[in-house]
Coordinates of C-alpha atoms and ligand atoms in Angstrom, one line a residue:
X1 CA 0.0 0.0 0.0
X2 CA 1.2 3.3 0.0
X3 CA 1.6 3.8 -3.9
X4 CA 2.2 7.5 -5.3
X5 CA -0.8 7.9 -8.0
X6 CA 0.5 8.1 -11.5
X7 CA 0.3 11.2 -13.2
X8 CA -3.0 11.5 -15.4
X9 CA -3.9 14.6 -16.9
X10 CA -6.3 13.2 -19.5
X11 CA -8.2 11.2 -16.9
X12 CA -8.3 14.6 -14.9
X13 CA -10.6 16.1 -17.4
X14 CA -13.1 13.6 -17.2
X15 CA -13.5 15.0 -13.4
X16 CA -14.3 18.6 -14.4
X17 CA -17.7 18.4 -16.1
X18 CA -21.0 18.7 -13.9
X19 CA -21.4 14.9 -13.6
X20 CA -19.9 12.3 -10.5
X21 CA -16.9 11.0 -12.8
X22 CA -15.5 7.2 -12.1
X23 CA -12.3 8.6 -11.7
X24 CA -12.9 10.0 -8.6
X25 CA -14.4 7.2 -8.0
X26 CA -11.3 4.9 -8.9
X27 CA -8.8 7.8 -6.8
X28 CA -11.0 7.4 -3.8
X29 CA -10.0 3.7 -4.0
X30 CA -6.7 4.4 -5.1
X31 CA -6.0 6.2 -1.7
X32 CA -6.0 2.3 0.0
X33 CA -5.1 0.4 -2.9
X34 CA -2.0 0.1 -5.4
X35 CA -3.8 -1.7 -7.8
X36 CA -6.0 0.9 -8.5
X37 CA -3.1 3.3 -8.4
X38 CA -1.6 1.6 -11.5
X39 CA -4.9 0.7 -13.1
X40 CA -5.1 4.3 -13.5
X41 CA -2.0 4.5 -15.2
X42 CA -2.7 1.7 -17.2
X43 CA -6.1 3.3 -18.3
X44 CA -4.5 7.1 -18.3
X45 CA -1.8 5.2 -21.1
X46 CA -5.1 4.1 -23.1
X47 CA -6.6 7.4 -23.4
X48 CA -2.7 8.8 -24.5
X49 CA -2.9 5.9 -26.9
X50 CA -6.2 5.0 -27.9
X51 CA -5.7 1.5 -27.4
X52 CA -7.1 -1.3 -24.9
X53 CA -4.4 -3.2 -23.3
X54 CA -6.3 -6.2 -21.8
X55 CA -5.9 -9.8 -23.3
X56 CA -7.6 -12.6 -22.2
X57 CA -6.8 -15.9 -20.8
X58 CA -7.7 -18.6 -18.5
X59 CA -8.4 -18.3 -14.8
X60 CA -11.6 -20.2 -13.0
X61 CA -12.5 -21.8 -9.5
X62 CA -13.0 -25.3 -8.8
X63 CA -16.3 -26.5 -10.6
X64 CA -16.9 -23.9 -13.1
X65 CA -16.1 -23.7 -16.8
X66 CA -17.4 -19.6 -16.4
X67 CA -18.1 -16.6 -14.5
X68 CA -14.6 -15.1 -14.4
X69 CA -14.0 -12.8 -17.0
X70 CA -9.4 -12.9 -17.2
X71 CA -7.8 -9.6 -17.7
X72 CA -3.9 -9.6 -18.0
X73 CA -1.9 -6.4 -18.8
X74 CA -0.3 -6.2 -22.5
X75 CA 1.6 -3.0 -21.4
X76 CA 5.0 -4.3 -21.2
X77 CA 8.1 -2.7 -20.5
X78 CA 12.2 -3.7 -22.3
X79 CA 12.5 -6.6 -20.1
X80 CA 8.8 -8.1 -20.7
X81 CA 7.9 -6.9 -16.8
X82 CA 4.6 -5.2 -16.8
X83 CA 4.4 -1.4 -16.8
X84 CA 1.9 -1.4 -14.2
X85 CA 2.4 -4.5 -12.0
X86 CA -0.2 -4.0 -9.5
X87 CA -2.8 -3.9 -12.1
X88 CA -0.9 -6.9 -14.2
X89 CA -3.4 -9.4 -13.3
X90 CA -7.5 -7.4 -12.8
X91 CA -9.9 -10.4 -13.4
X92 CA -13.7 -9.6 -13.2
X93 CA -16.2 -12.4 -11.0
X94 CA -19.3 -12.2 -12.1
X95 CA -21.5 -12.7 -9.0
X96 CA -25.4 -13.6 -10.0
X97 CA -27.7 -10.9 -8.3
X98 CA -30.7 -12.1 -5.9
X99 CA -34.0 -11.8 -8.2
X100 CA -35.4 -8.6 -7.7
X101 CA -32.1 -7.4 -6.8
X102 CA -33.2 -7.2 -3.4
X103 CA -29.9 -6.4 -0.7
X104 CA -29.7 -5.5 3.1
X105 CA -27.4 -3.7 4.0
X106 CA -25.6 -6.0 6.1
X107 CA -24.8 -8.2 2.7
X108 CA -23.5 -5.1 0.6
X109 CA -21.4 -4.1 3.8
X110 CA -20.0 -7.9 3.8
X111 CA -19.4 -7.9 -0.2
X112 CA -17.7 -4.6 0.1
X113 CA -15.1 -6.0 2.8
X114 CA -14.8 -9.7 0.9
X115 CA -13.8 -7.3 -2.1
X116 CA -11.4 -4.9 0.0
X117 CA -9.5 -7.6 1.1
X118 CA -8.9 -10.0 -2.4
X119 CA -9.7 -7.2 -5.1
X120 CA -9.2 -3.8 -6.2
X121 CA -12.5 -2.5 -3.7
X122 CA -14.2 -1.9 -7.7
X123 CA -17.6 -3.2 -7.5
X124 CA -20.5 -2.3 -10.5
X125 CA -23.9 -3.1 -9.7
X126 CA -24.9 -4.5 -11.9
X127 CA -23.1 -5.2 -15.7
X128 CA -25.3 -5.2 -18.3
X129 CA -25.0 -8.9 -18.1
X130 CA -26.8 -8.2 -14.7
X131 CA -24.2 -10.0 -12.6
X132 CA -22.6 -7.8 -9.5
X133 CA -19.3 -7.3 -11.6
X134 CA -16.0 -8.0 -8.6
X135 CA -14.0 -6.0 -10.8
X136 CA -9.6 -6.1 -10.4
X137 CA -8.9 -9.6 -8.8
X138 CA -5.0 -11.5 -8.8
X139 CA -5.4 -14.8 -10.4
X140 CA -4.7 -16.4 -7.0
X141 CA -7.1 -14.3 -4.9
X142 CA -9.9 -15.6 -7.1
X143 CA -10.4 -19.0 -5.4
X144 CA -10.4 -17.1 -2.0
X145 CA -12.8 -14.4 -2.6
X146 CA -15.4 -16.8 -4.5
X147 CA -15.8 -19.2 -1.7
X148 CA -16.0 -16.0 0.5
X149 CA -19.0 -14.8 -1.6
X150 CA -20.3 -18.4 -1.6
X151 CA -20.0 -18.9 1.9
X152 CA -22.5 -16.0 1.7
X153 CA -25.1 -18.0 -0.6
X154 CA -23.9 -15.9 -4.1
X155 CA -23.3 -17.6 -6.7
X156 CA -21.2 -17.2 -10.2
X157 CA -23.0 -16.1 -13.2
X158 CA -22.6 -16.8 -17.0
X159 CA -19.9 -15.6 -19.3
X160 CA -19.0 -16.9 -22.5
X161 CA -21.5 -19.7 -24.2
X162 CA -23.7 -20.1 -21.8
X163 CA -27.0 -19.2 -20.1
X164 CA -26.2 -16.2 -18.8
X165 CA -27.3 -14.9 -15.5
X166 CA -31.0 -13.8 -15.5
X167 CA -32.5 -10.7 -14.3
X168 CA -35.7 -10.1 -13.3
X169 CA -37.5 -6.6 -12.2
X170 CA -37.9 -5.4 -8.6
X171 CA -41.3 -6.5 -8.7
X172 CA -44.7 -6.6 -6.5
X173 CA -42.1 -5.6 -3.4
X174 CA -42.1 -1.9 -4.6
X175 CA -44.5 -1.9 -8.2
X176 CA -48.2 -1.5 -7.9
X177 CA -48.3 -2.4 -12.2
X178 CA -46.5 -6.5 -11.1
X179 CA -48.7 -9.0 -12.8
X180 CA -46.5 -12.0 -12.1
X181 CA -44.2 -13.5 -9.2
X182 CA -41.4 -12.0 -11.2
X183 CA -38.6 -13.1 -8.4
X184 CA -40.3 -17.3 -8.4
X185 CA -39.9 -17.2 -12.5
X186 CA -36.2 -15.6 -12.2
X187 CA -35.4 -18.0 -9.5
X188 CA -37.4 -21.3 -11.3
X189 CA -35.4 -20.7 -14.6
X190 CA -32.0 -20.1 -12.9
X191 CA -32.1 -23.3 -10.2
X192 CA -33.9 -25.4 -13.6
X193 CA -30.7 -24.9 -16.0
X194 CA -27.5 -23.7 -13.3
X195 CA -25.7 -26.9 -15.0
X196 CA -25.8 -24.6 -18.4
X197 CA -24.7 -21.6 -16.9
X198 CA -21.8 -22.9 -14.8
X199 CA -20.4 -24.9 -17.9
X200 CA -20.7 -23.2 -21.4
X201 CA -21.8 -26.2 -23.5
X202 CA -24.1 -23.8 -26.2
X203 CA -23.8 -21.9 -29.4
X204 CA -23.5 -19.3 -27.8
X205 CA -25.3 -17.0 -25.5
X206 CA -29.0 -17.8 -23.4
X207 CA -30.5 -15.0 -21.6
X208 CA -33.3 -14.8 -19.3
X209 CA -34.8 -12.1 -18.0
X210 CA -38.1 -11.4 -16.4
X211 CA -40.2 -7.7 -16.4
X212 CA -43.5 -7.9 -14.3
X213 CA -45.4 -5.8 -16.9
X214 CA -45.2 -4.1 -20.3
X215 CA -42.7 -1.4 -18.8
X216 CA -40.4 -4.1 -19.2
X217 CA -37.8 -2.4 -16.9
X218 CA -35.3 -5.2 -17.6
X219 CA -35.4 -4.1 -21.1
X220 CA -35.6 -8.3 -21.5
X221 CA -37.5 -7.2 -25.3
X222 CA -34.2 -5.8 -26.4
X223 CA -32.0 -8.3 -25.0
X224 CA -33.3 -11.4 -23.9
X225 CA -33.7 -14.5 -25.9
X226 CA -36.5 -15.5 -23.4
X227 CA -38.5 -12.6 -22.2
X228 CA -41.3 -13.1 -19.6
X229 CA -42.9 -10.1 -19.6
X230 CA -46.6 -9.6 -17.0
X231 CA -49.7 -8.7 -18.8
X232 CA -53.0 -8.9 -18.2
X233 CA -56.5 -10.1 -20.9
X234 CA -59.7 -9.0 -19.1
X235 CA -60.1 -5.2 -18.8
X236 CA -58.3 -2.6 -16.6
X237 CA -59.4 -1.4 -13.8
X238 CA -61.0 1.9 -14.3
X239 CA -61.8 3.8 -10.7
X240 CA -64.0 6.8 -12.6
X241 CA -63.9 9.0 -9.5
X242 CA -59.8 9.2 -9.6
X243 CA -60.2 9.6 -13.4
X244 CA -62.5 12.8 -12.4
X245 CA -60.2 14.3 -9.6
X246 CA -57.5 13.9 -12.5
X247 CA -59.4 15.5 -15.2
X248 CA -60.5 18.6 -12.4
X249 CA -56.6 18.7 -11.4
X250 CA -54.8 18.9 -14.8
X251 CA -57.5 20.0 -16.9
X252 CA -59.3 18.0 -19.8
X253 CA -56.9 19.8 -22.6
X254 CA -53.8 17.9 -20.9
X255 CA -55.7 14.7 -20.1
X256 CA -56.5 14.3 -24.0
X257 CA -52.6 15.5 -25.0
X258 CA -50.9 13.4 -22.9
X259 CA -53.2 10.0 -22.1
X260 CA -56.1 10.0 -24.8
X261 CA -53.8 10.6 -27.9
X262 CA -51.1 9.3 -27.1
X263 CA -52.7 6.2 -26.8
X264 CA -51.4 4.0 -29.3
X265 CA -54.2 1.9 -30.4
X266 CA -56.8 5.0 -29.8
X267 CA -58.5 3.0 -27.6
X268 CA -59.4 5.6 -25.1
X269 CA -61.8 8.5 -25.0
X270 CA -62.4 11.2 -22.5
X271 CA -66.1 11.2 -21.8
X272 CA -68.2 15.0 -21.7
X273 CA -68.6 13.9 -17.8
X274 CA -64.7 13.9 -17.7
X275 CA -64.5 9.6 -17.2
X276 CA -62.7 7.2 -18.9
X277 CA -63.9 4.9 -21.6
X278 CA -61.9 2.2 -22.5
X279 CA -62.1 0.3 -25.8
X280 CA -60.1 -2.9 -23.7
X281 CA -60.2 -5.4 -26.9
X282 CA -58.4 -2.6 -28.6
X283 CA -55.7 -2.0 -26.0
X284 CA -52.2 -3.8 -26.4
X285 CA -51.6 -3.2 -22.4
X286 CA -48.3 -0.7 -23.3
X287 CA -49.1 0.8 -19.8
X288 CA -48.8 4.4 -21.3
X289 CA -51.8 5.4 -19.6
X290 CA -51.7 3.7 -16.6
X291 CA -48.3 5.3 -15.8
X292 CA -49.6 8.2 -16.3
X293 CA -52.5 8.1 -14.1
X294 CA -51.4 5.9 -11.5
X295 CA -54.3 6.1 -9.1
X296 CA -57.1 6.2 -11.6
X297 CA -56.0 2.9 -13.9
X298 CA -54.6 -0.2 -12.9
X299 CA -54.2 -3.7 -14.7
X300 CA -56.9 -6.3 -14.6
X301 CA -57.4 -8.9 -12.2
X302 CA -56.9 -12.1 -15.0
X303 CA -53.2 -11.8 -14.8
X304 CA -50.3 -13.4 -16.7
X305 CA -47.4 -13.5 -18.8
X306 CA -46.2 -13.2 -22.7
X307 CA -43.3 -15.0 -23.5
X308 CA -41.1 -13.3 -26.5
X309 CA -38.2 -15.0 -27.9
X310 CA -34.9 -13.5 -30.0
X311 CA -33.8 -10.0 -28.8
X312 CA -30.7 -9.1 -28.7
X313 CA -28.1 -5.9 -29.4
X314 CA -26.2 -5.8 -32.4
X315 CA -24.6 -8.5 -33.8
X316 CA -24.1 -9.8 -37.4
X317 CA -27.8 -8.8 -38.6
X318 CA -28.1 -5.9 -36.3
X319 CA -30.4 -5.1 -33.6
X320 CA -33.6 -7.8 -33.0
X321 CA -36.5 -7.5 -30.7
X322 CA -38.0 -9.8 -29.5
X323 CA -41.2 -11.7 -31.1
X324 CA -44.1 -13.2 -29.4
X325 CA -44.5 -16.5 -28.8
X326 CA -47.0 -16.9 -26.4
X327 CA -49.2 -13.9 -26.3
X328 CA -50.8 -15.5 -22.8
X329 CA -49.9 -17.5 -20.5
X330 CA -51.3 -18.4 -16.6
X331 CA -48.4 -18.3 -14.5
X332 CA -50.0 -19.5 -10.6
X333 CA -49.9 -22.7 -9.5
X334 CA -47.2 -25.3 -10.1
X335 CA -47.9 -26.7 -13.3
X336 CA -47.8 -23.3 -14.8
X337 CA -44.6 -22.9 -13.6
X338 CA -43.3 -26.1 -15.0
X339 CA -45.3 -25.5 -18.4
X340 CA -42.9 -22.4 -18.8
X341 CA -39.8 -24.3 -17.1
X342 CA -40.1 -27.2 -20.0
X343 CA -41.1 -24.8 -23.1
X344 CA -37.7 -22.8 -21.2
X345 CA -35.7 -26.1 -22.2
X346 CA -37.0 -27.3 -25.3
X347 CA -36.2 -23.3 -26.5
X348 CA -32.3 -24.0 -25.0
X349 CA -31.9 -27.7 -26.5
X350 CA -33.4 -26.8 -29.9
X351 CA -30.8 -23.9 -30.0
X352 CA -27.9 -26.0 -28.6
X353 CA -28.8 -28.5 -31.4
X354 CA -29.7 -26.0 -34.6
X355 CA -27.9 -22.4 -33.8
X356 CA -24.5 -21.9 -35.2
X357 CA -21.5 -20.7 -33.7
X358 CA -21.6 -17.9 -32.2
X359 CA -25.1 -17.3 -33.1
X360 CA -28.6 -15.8 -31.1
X361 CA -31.4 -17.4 -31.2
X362 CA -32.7 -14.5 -32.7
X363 CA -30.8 -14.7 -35.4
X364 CA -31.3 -18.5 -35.9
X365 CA -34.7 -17.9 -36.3
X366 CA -33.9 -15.2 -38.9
X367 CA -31.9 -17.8 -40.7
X368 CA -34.6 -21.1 -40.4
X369 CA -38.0 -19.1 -40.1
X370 CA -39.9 -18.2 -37.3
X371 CA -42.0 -21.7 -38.5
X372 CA -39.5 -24.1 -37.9
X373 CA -38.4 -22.7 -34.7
X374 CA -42.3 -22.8 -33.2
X375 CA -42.7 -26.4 -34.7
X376 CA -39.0 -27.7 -33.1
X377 CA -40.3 -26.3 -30.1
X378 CA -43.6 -27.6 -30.1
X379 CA -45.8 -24.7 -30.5
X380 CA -48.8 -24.0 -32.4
X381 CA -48.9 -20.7 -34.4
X382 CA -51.1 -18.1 -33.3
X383 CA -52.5 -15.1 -35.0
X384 CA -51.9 -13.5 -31.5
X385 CA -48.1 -13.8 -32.6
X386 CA -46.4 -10.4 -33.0
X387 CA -43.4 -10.6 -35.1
X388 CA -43.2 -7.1 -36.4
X389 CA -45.7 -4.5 -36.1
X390 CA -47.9 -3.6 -39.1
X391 CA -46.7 -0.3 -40.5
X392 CA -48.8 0.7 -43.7
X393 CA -52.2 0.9 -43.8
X394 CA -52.9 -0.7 -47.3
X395 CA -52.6 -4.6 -47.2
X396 CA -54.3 -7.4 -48.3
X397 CA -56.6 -9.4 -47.0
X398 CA -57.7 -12.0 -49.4
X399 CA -58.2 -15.4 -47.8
X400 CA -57.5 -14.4 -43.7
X401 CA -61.5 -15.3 -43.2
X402 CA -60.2 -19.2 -44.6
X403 CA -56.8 -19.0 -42.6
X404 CA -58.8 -17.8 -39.3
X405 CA -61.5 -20.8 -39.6
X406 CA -58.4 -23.0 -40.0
X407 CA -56.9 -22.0 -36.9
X408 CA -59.8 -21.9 -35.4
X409 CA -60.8 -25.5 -36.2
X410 CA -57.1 -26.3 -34.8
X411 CA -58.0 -25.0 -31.9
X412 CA -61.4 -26.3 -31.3
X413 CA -59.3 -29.7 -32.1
X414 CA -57.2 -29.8 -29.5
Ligands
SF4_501 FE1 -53.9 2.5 -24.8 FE2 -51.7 1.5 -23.7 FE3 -53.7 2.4 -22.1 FE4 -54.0 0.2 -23.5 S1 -52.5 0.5 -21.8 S2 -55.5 1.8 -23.3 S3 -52.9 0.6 -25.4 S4 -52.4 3.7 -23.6

């Protein structure tokens, strides 16, 4: 300890804007810590340079074939000794959150002192992989600080081909919009496949992730391959005399700017009493309106989920949301649960057997048709199915009457 920070006049700018910069952040550390002193030179050297100077490698704890991402310094000096040698070796353990991302104090106190002694003190909560990110760990303190953190009951998420540590939203606990046990889906999808997130055996990349309504504060339509998303198919409730004490409050010109039009299915209209009437078989539950007028509109009472599968961020077809699957589902009693637990793994084996390397199942289902995926999994297709939403007006519609009695007749069948 004891270190003299490097000099870093480039990283000093990033301190002098209005914002909290991490590099006060990191100095703050530094104060207790060499290897933040010299990950501060290393990182003041990149922004000189432009470069990155981390390769990768291999470092893991007993049992696991993931969850610790390797970071070794390429910034050598004449003799091949690294520049910054405190900061040589600054290894990342990916620690799954609790569902809901729920924390007493006490446990963020005791991850903060397992982290001061074997790491750098850097922890993010959370990565965008949603794992607590130990950041700046010695190849031989990881061992250590693991079973520390698992002596706590945390265990390692994903990293490379695997299912990746899920995330679900904080849920009923603090949301009045929840329509599902968000934290019992997180927790029955992680405990059901842990063997394929400890040891990558996929394509690539599975993620779960689990929003309690259409808010989807996970963001799990952007980036999950299996999104469990709360919804709800009988009406809202509507209490008129909150929808009047609105209307009196903000005035009727603002109620039909900001709720009635911006409705996106037009499926509300402001009544010459100033209530609410809902057209609810033309409302696609986006919550718009019941965000805005919390106390007035609430979901319904028959509530559920919609499963979407395929979103992702860029990769070599760009940008996928996800599509629905299963535009309702119950999700109460047991079987439900293990209805969604073994469409969860016929999803994951059909990918593990048909995706290619390094490919989402988004984009596998770009490449074989949404079709083959549904039948490989076992599902019937629905007219409910959203794959993309319908964006010109003029179409035809010769034949739909046929196709609907079809499906119909399906699903009369059985
Ligand atoms: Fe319209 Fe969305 Fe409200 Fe439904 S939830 S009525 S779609 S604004």
């Amino acid at each position: 300890m004891g270190k003299n920070l490097h000099d870093t006049p480039m990283l000093d700018q990033l301190e002098s804007g209005p914002w909290p910069s991490f590099v006060t952040g990191l100095k703050r550390l530094a104060n207790d810590n060499d290897m933040m002193v010299d990950l501060l030179g290393q990182l003041e050297t990149s922004y000189e340079t432009r470069k990155g100077y981390w390769k990768g490698g291999t470092v893991g704890v007993i049992g696991y074939g993931g969850g610790i991402i390797p970071r070794f310094t390429e910034l050598l000096d004449d003799n091949k000794e690294p520049l910054f040698p405190e900061a040589a070796e600054f290894h990342t353990l990916r620690i799954m959150p609790p569902a809901g991302m729920h924390y007493d104090t006490n446990t963020l106190r005791k991850m903060c002192d397992v982290w001061e002694k074997y790491g750098s003190g850097l922890i993010a909560f959370h990565g965008q992989s949603g794992d607590i990110m130990f950041q700046g760990c010695t190849t031989d303190n990881v061992q250590p600080a693991f079973d520390e953190l698992n002596e706590m009951g945390f265990d390692l998420g994903g990293a490379g081909p695997a299912v990746r540590t899920g995330m679900s939203c904080v849920g009923a606990a603090r949301c009045e919009h929840s329509c599902v046990n968000e934290q019992k889906v997180h927790r029955m999808l992680v405990n059901a496949f842990l063997d394929d997130m400890h040891r990558p055996a996929l394509p690539y990349k599975f993620k779960f992730k689990v929003s309690g309504c259409g808010n989807d504060c996970m963001n799990s339509i952007q980036r999950a391959d299996l999104a469990t998303i709360g919804t709800w198919r009988d009406d809202m409730k509507v209490d008129q005399d909150e929808v009047k004490a609105y209307v009196a409050d903000k005035g009727r010109k603002y109620v039909i700017d900001n709720v009635i039009t911006r409705c996106p299915t037009q499926a509300l209209s402001l009544n010459d009493d100033d209530t609410l009437a809902v057209d609810n078989s033309n409302c696609v539950r986006c919550m718009h309106c019941i965000n805005v007028m919390t106390k007035a509109l609430s979901p319904g009472d028959d509530k559920g989920v919609t499963l979407l599968v395929g979103g992702k961020r860029t990769l070599k077809i760009g940008d996928l949301m996800g599509t629905v699957v299963v535009p309702f589902m119950k999700l109460e009693d047991d079987d439900d649960f293990e209805a969604l637990e073994e469409l969860a793994g016929e999803m994951i084996d059909f990918f593990a057997e048909n995706a290619l390397e390094h490919e989402r199942t988004g984009e596998m289902i770009e490449r074989i048709g949404l079709i083959n995926f549904l039948e490989g999994i076992g599902l019937e297709v629905d007219p409910n199915m959203v794959n993309q939403t319908r964006t010109s007006n003029y179409f035809r519609a010769d034949d739909w009457d046929e196709e609907a009695g079809k499906w119909n007749e399906r699903k009369a069948a059985g």
